[in-house]
Tab-separated table of C-alpha atoms in Angstrom:
chain	number	residue	atom	x	y	z
K	1	UNK	CA	40.328	-171.001	174.521
K	2	UNK	CA	42.446	-167.547	175.419
K	3	UNK	CA	45.961	-167.556	175.030
K	4	UNK	CA	49.627	-166.627	177.149
K	5	UNK	CA	52.931	-167.097	178.257
K	6	UNK	CA	54.334	-170.477	176.862
K	7	UNK	CA	50.973	-171.256	175.418
K	8	UNK	CA	51.174	-168.069	173.352
K	9	UNK	CA	54.797	-167.736	172.166
K	10	UNK	CA	54.740	-172.099	171.385
K	11	UNK	CA	52.785	-170.197	167.683
K	12	UNK	CA	55.388	-168.126	167.093
K	13	UNK	CA	58.212	-170.748	167.490
K	14	UNK	CA	55.798	-173.618	166.052
K	15	UNK	CA	54.642	-172.252	162.248
K	16	UNK	CA	55.667	-174.275	159.566
K	17	UNK	CA	55.433	-172.251	156.197
K	18	UNK	CA	53.690	-168.482	157.378
K	19	UNK	CA	52.950	-166.007	160.036
K	20	UNK	CA	50.457	-163.219	159.049
K	21	UNK	CA	49.085	-160.535	161.422
K	22	UNK	CA	46.668	-157.393	159.935
K	23	UNK	CA	47.167	-155.052	162.624
K	24	UNK	CA	44.412	-152.357	162.907
K	25	UNK	CA	44.447	-150.490	165.628
K	26	UNK	CA	46.316	-146.501	165.801
K	27	UNK	CA	47.488	-146.709	169.040
K	28	UNK	CA	48.905	-150.244	171.532
K	29	UNK	CA	49.513	-149.988	174.933
K	30	UNK	CA	51.846	-152.847	175.822
K	31	UNK	CA	53.337	-152.464	179.219
K	32	UNK	CA	56.581	-153.883	177.830
K	33	UNK	CA	56.689	-151.419	175.463
K	34	UNK	CA	55.717	-148.273	177.582
K	35	UNK	CA	59.654	-146.974	178.340
K	36	UNK	CA	60.474	-146.792	174.536
K	37	UNK	CA	57.696	-145.519	173.598
K	38	UNK	CA	58.276	-142.452	176.122
K	39	UNK	CA	61.704	-142.828	175.640
K	40	UNK	CA	60.938	-141.647	171.932
K	41	UNK	CA	58.554	-139.308	172.601
K	42	UNK	CA	61.031	-137.072	174.652
K	43	UNK	CA	63.604	-137.376	171.596
K	44	UNK	CA	65.942	-140.002	172.728
K	45	UNK	CA	68.149	-141.784	170.782
K	46	UNK	CA	67.257	-145.796	169.990
K	47	UNK	CA	68.461	-148.164	172.083
K	48	UNK	CA	71.329	-150.761	170.874
K	49	UNK	CA	69.850	-153.364	170.062
K	50	UNK	CA	66.384	-152.196	170.336
K	51	UNK	CA	64.165	-155.495	170.212
K	52	UNK	CA	66.601	-157.796	169.777
K	53	UNK	CA	65.080	-160.481	170.444
K	54	UNK	CA	62.583	-160.707	168.179
K	55	UNK	CA	64.753	-159.562	164.904
K	56	UNK	CA	66.439	-162.868	165.851
K	57	UNK	CA	63.174	-164.845	165.890
K	58	UNK	CA	62.664	-163.541	162.078
K	59	UNK	CA	65.595	-164.259	161.153
K	60	UNK	CA	65.743	-167.754	162.216
K	61	UNK	CA	62.305	-168.103	160.304
K	62	UNK	CA	63.203	-166.591	157.143
K	63	UNK	CA	66.957	-168.598	157.395
K	64	UNK	CA	64.876	-171.814	157.032
K	65	UNK	CA	61.974	-170.644	154.160
K	66	UNK	CA	59.410	-169.652	156.490
K	67	UNK	CA	57.511	-166.244	155.494
K	68	UNK	CA	56.269	-163.182	158.363
K	69	UNK	CA	53.871	-160.545	156.739
K	70	UNK	CA	52.212	-158.327	158.477
K	71	UNK	CA	49.966	-155.759	156.974
K	72	UNK	CA	49.207	-152.198	159.207
K	73	UNK	CA	46.519	-149.899	158.711
K	74	UNK	CA	47.134	-146.273	159.172
K	75	UNK	CA	45.413	-143.374	159.747
K	76	UNK	CA	46.933	-140.101	159.364
K	77	UNK	CA	47.315	-138.173	161.077
K	78	UNK	CA	49.619	-140.442	162.410
K	79	UNK	CA	49.050	-141.107	165.895
K	80	UNK	CA	52.348	-141.019	168.209
K	81	UNK	CA	52.568	-144.860	168.762
K	82	UNK	CA	52.419	-145.403	165.272
K	83	UNK	CA	54.981	-143.211	164.906
K	84	UNK	CA	57.294	-144.949	166.772
K	85	UNK	CA	56.286	-147.868	164.712
K	86	UNK	CA	56.989	-146.520	162.094
K	87	UNK	CA	60.512	-145.040	163.409
K	88	UNK	CA	61.904	-147.304	166.138
K	89	UNK	CA	60.037	-150.261	165.534
K	90	UNK	CA	59.456	-150.976	161.669
K	91	UNK	CA	62.798	-151.039	160.071
K	92	UNK	CA	64.466	-152.912	162.533
K	93	UNK	CA	61.459	-155.669	161.549
K	94	UNK	CA	62.286	-155.476	158.195
K	95	UNK	CA	66.072	-155.373	158.153
K	96	UNK	CA	65.722	-158.395	159.731
K	97	UNK	CA	63.361	-160.157	157.191
K	98	UNK	CA	59.543	-159.675	157.681
K	99	UNK	CA	57.568	-157.966	155.561
K	100	UNK	CA	55.582	-154.949	156.077
K	101	UNK	CA	52.887	-153.508	154.265
K	102	UNK	CA	51.076	-150.385	154.825
K	103	UNK	CA	47.435	-149.802	153.780
K	104	UNK	CA	46.924	-145.970	153.843
K	105	UNK	CA	43.002	-145.044	154.557
K	106	UNK	CA	44.270	-141.742	153.433
K	107	UNK	CA	43.725	-141.854	150.168
K	108	UNK	CA	41.168	-144.390	149.881
K	109	UNK	CA	38.130	-146.321	152.157
K	110	UNK	CA	38.926	-148.838	154.158
K	111	UNK	CA	38.870	-151.735	151.103
K	112	UNK	CA	36.574	-154.375	153.311
K	113	UNK	CA	39.117	-155.311	156.245
K	114	UNK	CA	38.072	-156.023	159.487
K	115	UNK	CA	38.223	-154.172	162.622
K	116	UNK	CA	40.195	-156.818	164.069
K	117	UNK	CA	44.180	-157.627	164.819
K	118	UNK	CA	44.196	-161.469	163.983
K	119	UNK	CA	47.665	-163.796	163.547
K	120	UNK	CA	46.777	-166.132	161.285
K	121	UNK	CA	49.065	-168.965	161.122
K	122	UNK	CA	50.224	-171.524	158.311
K	123	UNK	CA	47.129	-170.813	156.684
K	124	UNK	CA	45.337	-172.964	159.126
K	125	UNK	CA	45.333	-171.439	162.402
K	126	UNK	CA	43.994	-167.488	163.505
K	127	UNK	CA	44.469	-166.132	166.811
K	128	UNK	CA	42.535	-162.487	167.530
K	129	UNK	CA	44.013	-159.539	169.344
K	130	UNK	CA	41.321	-158.070	171.460
K	131	UNK	CA	42.183	-154.358	172.573
K	132	UNK	CA	40.496	-152.220	174.521
K	133	UNK	CA	39.853	-148.622	172.867
K	134	UNK	CA	42.749	-147.037	174.056
K	135	UNK	CA	45.179	-149.851	173.029
K	136	UNK	CA	45.280	-152.474	175.554
K	137	UNK	CA	45.562	-155.452	175.027
K	138	UNK	CA	42.276	-157.536	176.631
K	139	UNK	CA	43.531	-161.329	175.717
K	140	UNK	CA	44.517	-163.983	172.806
K	141	UNK	CA	41.925	-165.560	171.681
K	142	UNK	CA	42.402	-168.594	169.102
K	143	UNK	CA	39.894	-169.474	167.560
K	144	UNK	CA	37.896	-172.309	166.797
K	145	UNK	CA	37.175	-173.630	163.485
K	146	UNK	CA	37.357	-170.329	162.005
K	147	UNK	CA	35.639	-169.608	158.255
K	148	UNK	CA	39.316	-169.878	156.537
K	149	UNK	CA	38.410	-168.654	153.359
K	150	UNK	CA	37.538	-165.140	155.174
K	151	UNK	CA	40.794	-164.766	156.597
K	152	UNK	CA	42.807	-165.751	153.385
K	153	UNK	CA	40.615	-163.332	151.890
K	154	UNK	CA	41.427	-160.521	155.094
K	155	UNK	CA	45.075	-161.302	154.563
K	156	UNK	CA	44.774	-160.866	150.158
K	157	UNK	CA	42.532	-158.178	150.736
K	158	UNK	CA	45.297	-155.950	152.709
K	159	UNK	CA	48.822	-156.964	150.560
K	160	UNK	CA	46.880	-156.439	147.486
K	161	UNK	CA	45.771	-152.642	148.962
K	162	UNK	CA	49.295	-152.191	150.773
K	163	UNK	CA	52.082	-150.940	149.812
K	164	UNK	CA	55.437	-151.983	151.090
K	165	UNK	CA	57.454	-150.355	154.082
K	166	UNK	CA	60.661	-148.918	152.906
K	167	UNK	CA	63.177	-148.101	154.820
């Protein structure tokens, strides 16, 4: 089942314990980020209130004991988009309470993680984020009857293979 709009946003409102994302791509070409990525690459200063709605979402969940965690696979040299994430996006997410970890494949080969971005909500719901090679999102797909053991193992492997992002 493909997810969009409020149906997709409901997963971020309604999870009860945890939300985990594995990020595997080095570039994401998201229309809503186009202006800020362009500004970052042009050397602009990060705007006040940058990403504030997401930061509030994170703070609200963390305040009631829910966890939000990401593991980002990184290959070097960093892409311009990864530099944008590291300088403008991730620090604010971490400050808001999101746990962000980095799996650096420069130091070692891929430990067995998939080439598929996904969110795992409450250790029971899996949503694939599908992208074209240029980083443009194709869709978000709720996985019916996922092999939860495999997704939990990938989550655990990503976290064990990663280092915390530090500001």
